[in-house]
Short mmCIF file of C-alpha atoms in Angstrom, two decimals:
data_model
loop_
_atom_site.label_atom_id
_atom_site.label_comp_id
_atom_site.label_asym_id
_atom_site.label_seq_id
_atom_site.Cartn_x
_atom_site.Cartn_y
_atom_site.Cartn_z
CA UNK A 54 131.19 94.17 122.24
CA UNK A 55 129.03 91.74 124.01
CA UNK A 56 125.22 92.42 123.53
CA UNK A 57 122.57 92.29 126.47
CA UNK A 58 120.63 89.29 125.04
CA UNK A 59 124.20 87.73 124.76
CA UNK A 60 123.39 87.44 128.50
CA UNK A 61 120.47 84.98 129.15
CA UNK A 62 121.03 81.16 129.29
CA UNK A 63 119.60 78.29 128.86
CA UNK A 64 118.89 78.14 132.91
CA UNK A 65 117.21 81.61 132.24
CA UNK A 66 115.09 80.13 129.76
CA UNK A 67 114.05 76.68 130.89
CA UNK A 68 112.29 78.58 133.23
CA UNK A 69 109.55 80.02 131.15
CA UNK A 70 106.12 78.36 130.78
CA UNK A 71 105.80 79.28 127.05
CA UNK A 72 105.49 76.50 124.57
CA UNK A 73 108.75 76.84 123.00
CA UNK A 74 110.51 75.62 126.25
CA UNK A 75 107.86 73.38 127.64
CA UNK A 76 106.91 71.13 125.01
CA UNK A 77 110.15 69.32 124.56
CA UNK A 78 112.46 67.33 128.05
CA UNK A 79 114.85 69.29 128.87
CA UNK A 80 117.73 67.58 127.25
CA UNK A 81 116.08 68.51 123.44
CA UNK A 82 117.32 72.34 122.69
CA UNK A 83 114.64 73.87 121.07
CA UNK A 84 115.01 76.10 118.01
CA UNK A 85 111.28 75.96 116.55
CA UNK A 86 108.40 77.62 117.28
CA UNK A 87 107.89 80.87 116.27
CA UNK A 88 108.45 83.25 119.88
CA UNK A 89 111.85 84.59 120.37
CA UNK A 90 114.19 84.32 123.84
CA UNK A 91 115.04 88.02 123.83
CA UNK A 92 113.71 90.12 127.52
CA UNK A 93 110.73 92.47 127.29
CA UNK A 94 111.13 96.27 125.41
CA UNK A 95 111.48 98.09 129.01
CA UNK A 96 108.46 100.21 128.02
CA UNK A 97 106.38 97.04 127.82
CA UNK A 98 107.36 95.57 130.45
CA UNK A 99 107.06 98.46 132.98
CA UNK A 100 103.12 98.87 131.15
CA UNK A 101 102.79 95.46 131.94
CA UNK A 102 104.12 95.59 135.53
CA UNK A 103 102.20 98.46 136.45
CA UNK A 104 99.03 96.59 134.78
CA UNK A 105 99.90 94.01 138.02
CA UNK A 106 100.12 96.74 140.30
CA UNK A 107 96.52 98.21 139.56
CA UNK A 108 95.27 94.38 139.48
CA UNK A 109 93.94 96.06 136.28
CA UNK A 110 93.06 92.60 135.24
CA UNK A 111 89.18 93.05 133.99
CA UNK A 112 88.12 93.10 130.29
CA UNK A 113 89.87 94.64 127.62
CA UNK A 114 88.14 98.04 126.34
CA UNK A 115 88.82 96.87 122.87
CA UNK A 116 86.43 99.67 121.42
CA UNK A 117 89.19 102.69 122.41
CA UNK A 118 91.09 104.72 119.89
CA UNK A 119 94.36 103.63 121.76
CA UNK A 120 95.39 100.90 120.20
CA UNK A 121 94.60 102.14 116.21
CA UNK A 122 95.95 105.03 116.73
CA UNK A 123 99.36 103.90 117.65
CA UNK A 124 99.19 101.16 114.81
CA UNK A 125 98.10 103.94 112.25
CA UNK A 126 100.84 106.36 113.50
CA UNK A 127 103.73 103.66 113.53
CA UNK A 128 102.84 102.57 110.34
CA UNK A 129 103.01 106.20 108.97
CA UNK A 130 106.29 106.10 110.30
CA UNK A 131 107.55 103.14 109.00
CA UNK A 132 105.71 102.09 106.07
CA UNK A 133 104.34 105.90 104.44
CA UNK A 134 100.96 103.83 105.19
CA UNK A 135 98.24 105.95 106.03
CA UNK A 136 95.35 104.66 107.95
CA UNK A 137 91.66 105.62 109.36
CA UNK A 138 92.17 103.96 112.75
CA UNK A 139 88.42 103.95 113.13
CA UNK A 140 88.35 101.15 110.48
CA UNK A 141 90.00 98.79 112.64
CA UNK A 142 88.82 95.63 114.73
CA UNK A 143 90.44 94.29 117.67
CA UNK A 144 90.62 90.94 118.26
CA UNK A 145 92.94 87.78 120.00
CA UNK A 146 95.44 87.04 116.96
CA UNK A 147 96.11 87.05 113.56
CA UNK A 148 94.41 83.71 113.14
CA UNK A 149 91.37 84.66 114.41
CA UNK A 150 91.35 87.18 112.09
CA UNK A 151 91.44 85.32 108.84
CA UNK A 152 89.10 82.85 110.37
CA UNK A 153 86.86 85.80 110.97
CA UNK A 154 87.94 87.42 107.79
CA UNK A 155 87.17 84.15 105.60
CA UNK A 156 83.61 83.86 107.85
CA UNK A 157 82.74 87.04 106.50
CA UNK A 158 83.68 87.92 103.12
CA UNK A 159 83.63 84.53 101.28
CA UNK A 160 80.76 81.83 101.36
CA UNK A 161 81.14 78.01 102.41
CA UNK A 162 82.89 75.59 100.01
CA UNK A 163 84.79 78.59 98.11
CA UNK A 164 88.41 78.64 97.32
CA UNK A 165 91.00 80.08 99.27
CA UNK A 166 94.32 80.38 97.78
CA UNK A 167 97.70 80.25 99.46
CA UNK A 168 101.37 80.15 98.76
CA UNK A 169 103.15 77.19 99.78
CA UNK A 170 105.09 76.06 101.86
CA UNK A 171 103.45 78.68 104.33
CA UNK A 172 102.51 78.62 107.68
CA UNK A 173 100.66 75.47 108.66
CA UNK A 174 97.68 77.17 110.86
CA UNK A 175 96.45 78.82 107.01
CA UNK A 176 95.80 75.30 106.02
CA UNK A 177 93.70 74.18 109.18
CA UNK A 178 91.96 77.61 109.56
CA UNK A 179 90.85 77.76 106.08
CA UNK A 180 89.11 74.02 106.64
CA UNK A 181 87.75 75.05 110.01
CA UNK A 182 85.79 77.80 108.29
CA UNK A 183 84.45 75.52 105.60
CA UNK A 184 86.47 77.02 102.85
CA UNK A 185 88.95 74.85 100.90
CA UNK A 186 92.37 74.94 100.30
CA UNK A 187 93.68 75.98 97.13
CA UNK A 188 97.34 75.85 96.62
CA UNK A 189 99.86 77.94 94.23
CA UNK A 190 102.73 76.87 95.46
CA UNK A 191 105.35 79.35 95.29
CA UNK A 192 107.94 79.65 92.51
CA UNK A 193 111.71 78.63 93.64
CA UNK A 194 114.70 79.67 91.49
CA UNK A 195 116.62 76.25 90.72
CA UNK A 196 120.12 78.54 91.04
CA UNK A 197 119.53 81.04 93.12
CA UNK A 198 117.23 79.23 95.59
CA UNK A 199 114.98 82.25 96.36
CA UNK A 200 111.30 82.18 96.36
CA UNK A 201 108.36 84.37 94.33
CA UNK A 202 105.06 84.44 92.91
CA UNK A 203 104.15 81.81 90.23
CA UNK A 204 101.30 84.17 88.75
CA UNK A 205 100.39 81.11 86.45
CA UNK A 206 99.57 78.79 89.57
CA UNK A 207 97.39 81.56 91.20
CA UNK A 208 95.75 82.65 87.44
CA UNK A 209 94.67 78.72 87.97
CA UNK A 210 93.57 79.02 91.34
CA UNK A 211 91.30 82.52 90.46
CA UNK A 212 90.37 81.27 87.49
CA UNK A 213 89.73 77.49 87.27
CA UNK A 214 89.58 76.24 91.03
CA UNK A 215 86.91 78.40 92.91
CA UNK A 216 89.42 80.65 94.78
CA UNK A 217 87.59 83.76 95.66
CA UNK A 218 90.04 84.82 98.17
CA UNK A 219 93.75 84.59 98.57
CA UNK A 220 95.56 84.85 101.63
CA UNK A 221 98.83 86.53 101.26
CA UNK A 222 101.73 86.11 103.74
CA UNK A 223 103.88 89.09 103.76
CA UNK A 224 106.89 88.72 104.70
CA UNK A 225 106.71 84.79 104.38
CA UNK A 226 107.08 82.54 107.05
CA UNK A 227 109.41 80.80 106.35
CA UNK A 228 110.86 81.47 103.19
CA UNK A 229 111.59 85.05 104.46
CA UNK A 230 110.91 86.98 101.38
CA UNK A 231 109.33 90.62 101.37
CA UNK A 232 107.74 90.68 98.26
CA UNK A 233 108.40 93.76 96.19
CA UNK A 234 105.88 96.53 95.09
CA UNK A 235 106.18 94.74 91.74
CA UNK A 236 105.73 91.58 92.92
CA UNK A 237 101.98 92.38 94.45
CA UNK A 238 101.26 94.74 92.15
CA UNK A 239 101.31 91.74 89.40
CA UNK A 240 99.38 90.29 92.13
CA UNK A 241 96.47 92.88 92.51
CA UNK A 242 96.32 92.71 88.73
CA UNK A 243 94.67 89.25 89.02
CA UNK A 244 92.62 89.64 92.13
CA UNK A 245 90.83 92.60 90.19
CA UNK A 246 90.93 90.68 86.80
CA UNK A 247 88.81 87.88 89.02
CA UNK A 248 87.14 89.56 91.55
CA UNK A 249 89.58 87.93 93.88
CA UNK A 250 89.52 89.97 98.18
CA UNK A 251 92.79 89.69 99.21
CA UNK A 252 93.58 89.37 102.91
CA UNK A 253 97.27 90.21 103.91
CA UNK A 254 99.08 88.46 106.86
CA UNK A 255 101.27 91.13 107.48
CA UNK A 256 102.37 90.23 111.38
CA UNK A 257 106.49 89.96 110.51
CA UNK A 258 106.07 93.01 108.83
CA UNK A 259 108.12 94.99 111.44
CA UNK A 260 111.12 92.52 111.13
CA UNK A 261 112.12 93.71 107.98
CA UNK A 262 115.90 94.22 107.05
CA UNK A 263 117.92 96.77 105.96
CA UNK A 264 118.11 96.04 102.21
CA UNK A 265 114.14 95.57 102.18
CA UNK A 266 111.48 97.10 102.20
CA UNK A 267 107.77 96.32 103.20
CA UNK A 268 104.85 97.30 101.05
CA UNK A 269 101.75 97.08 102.79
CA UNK A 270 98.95 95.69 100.07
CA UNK A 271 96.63 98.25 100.82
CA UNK A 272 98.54 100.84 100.06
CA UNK A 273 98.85 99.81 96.26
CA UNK A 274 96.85 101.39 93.81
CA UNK A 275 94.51 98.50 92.72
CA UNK A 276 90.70 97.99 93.82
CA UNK A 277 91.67 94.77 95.40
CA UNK A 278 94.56 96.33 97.48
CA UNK A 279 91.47 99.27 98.37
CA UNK A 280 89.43 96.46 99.39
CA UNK A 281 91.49 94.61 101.00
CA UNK A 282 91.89 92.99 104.83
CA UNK A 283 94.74 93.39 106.40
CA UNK A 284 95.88 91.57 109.63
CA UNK A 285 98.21 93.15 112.00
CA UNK A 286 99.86 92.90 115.26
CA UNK A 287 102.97 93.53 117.68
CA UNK A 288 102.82 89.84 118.57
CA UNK A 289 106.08 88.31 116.58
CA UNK A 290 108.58 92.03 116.57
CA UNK A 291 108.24 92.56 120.52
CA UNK A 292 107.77 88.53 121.10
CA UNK A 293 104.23 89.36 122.79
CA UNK A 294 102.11 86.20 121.28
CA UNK A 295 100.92 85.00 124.55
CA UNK A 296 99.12 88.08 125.67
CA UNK A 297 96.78 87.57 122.58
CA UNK A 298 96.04 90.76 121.10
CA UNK A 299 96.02 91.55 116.98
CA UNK A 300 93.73 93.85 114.73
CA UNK A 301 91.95 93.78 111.60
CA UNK A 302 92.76 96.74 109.20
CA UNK A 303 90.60 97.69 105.96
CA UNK A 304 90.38 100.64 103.76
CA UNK A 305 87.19 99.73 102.82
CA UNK A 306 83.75 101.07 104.41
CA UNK A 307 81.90 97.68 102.81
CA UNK A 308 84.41 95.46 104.50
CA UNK A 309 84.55 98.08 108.03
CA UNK A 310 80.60 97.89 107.88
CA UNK A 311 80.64 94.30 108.22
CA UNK A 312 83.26 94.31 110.65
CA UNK A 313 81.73 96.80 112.94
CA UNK A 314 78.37 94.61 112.82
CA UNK A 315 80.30 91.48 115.05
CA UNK A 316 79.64 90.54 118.42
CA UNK A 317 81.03 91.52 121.15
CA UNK A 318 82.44 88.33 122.33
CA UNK A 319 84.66 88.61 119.03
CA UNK A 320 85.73 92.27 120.56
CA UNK A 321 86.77 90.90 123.84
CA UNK A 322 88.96 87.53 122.90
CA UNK A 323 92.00 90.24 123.01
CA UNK A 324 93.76 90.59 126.36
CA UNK A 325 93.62 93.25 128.57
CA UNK A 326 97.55 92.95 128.91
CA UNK A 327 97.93 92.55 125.15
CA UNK A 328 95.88 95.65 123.96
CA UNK A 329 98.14 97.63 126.52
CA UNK A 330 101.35 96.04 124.75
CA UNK A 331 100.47 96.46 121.40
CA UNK A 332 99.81 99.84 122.40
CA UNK A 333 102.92 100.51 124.09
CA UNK A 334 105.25 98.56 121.48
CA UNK A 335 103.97 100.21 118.57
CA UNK A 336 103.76 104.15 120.36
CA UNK A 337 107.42 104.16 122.35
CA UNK A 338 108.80 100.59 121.13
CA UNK A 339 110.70 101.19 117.82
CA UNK A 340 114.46 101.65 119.52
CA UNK A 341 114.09 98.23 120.99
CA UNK A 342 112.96 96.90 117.79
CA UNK A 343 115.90 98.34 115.52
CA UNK A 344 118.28 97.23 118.16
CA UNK A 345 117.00 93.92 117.77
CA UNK A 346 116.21 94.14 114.27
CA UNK A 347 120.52 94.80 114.13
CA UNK A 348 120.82 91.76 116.70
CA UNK A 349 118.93 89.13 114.26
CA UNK A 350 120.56 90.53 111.02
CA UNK A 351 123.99 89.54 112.64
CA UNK A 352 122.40 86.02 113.66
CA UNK A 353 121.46 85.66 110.29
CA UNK A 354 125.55 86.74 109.10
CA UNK A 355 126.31 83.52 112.03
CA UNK A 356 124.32 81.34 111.20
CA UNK A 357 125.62 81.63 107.02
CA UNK A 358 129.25 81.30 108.04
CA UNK A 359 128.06 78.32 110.78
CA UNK A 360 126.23 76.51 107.91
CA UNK A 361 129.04 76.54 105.68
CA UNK A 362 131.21 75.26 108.14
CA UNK A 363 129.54 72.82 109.59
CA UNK A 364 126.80 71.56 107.40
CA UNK A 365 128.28 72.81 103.91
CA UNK A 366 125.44 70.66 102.19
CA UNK A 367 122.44 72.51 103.59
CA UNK A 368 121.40 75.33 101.20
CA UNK A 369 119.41 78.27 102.30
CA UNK A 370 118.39 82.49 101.66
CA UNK A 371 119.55 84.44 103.87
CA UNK A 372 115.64 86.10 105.34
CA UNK A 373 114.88 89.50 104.23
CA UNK A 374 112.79 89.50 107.28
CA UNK A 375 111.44 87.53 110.40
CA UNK A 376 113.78 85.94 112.24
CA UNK A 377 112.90 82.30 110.49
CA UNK A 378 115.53 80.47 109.05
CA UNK A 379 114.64 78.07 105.60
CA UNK A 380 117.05 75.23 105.53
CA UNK A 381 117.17 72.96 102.65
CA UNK A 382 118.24 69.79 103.90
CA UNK A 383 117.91 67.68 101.09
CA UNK A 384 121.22 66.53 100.18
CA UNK A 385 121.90 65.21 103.90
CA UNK A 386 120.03 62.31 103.26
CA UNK A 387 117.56 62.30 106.11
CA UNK A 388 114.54 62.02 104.04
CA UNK A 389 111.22 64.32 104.01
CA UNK A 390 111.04 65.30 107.04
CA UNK A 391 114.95 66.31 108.36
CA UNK A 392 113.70 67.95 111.80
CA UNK A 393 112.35 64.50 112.82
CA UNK A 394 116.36 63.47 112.59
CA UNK A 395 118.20 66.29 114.04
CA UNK A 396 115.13 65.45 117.12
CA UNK A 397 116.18 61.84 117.39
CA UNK A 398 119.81 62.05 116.69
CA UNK A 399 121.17 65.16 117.58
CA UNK A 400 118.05 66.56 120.19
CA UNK A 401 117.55 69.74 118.60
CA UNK A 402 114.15 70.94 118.24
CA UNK A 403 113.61 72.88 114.24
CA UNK A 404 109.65 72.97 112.82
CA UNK A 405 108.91 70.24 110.52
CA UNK A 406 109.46 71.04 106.66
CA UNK A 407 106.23 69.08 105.67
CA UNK A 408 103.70 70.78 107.82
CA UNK A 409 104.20 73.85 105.56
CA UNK A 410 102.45 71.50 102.68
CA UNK A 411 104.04 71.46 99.06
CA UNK A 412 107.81 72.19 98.73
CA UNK A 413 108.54 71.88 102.04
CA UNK A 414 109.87 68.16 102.10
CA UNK A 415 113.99 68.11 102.92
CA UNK A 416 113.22 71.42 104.46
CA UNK A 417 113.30 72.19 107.91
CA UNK A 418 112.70 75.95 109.84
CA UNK A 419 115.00 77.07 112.29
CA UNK A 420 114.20 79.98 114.69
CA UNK A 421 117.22 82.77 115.04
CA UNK A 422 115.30 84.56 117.66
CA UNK A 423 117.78 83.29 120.16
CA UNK A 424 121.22 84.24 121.44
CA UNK A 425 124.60 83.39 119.44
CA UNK A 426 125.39 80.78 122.50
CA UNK A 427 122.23 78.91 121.71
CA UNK A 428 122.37 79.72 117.58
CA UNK A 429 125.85 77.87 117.51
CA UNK A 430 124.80 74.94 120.37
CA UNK A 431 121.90 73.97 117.62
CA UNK A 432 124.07 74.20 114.50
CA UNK A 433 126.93 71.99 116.34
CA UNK A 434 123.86 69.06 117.31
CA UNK A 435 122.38 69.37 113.68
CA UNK A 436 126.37 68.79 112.45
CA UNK A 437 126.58 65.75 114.85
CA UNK A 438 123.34 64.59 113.76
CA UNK A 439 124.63 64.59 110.21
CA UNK A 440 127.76 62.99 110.92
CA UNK A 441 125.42 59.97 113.49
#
């Protein structure tokens, strides 16, 4: 049976301002950045058309209980996570968060580690604040191809390269993993061996698969999961990025006291329109996400048997969350940076393997936030880019 996001086209969708469909011509399909195609939860988007209809268009009251309250309550519900909403900040995004987050709780010229290949904006944030980059490049299993902690390379980092923070992305983008309990609580064990604050990128958290579960850091039993920054929002599950709206989450009365103690005009980068979706999303928008949650886990079963068919040579792991495909593209012979030749020859749009630093050369990221239609038009141009 024929799902409703089966429905849109690419007509539908070359009509949206976003970046995703105005940053390439028209005759490049784009599969890359991370926002996904899929219509508005109907809850959200009635709260946002009746937003319109007030002109309720002023400042956001970022100070209310609204918003914490439905983030503490949902993750009750999904994670067993319980949470003081009154020790959490509102702000525009995640990013701004760790920027704030790094600001605050580290000085200028430490260490920050990361994981890579991660996210590119970590490594430019982290140099905007006037921290450096440390890297502990994640551990990749020659066999099975699937990604995890190389406690070694961050032992270095804590130890012997000035990190006195590590910022943990969880679930990855793009490897996909959800690290297991295990897995951070080995973690924990060196931040509180080194005095190490961990702050937790936690924004795909929502997207995780049956098969997987998320464990929030803070809810581990280890003074650097109690002290801990979390960043949160319903920007990537309900595809709500634009309306710029995200929160910082801590345990910790230190951390919340220094928190509380920002100005306002940190307070009021969040949208008036995204405060009201988070809100909305995370209080009466978990059907919408489990139906789509069910939609992306068959993408994922597609895009496997599309791979194999068409580009047999291009090794991947299935995602055990997001909807962020990892493509190893390495034994097609296009070099570092295979996204800049699936662009040129077959005009499909995937994100760059190198911008996600070490290990991500051969690799490129493809998005599976889209319909089947589209899923299978990109796989057929990266096969006749191949074949060029």
């Amino acid at each position: 049976m024929a799902h409703p996001f089966d429905a849109l086209t690419l007509q539908d969708l070359r009509r949206r301002r976003s970046e995703k469909w105005s940053f390439y011509s028209r005759d490049i399909l784009p599969v890359w950045v991370a926002e996904m195609d899929f219509p508005l939860a109907d809850p959200i988007r009635v709260a946002l058309a009746d937003l319109a209809d007030r002109s309720d268009t002023g400042y956001a009251f970022a100070r209310g209980p609204e918003l914490p309250e439905a983030f503490a309550a949902f993750a009750s519900a999904r994670y067993g996570l319980e949470t003081d909403p009154s020790r959490m900040f509102v702000l525009e995004d995640i990013m701004r968060g760790i920027l704030v987050s790094a600001l605050l709780f580290t000085e200028p010229g430490d260490g920050i580690a990361i994981t890579p290949p991660v996210y590119p904006p970590f490594f430019s944030t982290i140099r905007y604040s006037g921290r450096r980059v440390v890297e502990a490049p994640l551990f990749r299993d020659p066999r099975s191809g699937v990604y995890g902690f190389d406690l070694d390379a961050l032992e270095r980092a804590f130890r012997d390269e000035g990190a006195r923070a590590f910022l943990l992305c969880n679930p990855h983008n793009p490897t996909g993993r959800v690290f297991s309990g295990d897995e951070l609580e080995s973690v924990a064990a060196l931040a509180d061996r080194y005095g190490v604050i961990v702050f937790a990128d936690e924004v795909h958290a929502p997207l995780t698969y049956a098969g997987s579960k998320h464990v929030p850091f803070m809810s581990l039993e280890a003074d650097s999961a109690r002290g801990s920054v979390t960043m949160v929002s319903a920007s990537k599950a309900w595809n709500l990025p634009g309306l710029k709206c995200a929160m910082v989450v801590t345990g910790s009365a230190e951390r919340w006291a220094r928190l509380a103690n920002l100005p306002d005009e940190v307070r009021y980068g969040a949208g008036i329109g995204g405060l009201i979706a988070n809100e909305v999303a995370f209080r009466e928008g978990t059907p919408w996400l489990d139906d789509t949650i069910r939609y992306l886990e068959s993408n994922v079963y597609r895009v496997a048997d599309l791979l194999r068919e068409r580009l047999p040579a291009v090794r991947w792991v299935p995602p055990e969350a997001t909807y962020l495909g990892w493509l190893d593209c390495s034994a097609l012979g296009l070099g570092d940076d295979p996204a800049a030749a699936f662009e040129e020859r077959g005009r499909v749009a995937l994100t760059h393997g190198p911008a996600f630093g070490t290990g991500g050369e051969g690799f490129a990221r493809l998005n599976l936030g889209t319909t089947r239609a589209i899923l299978e038009e990109a796989l057929d141009r990266m096969a006749r880019a191949v074949a060029s």
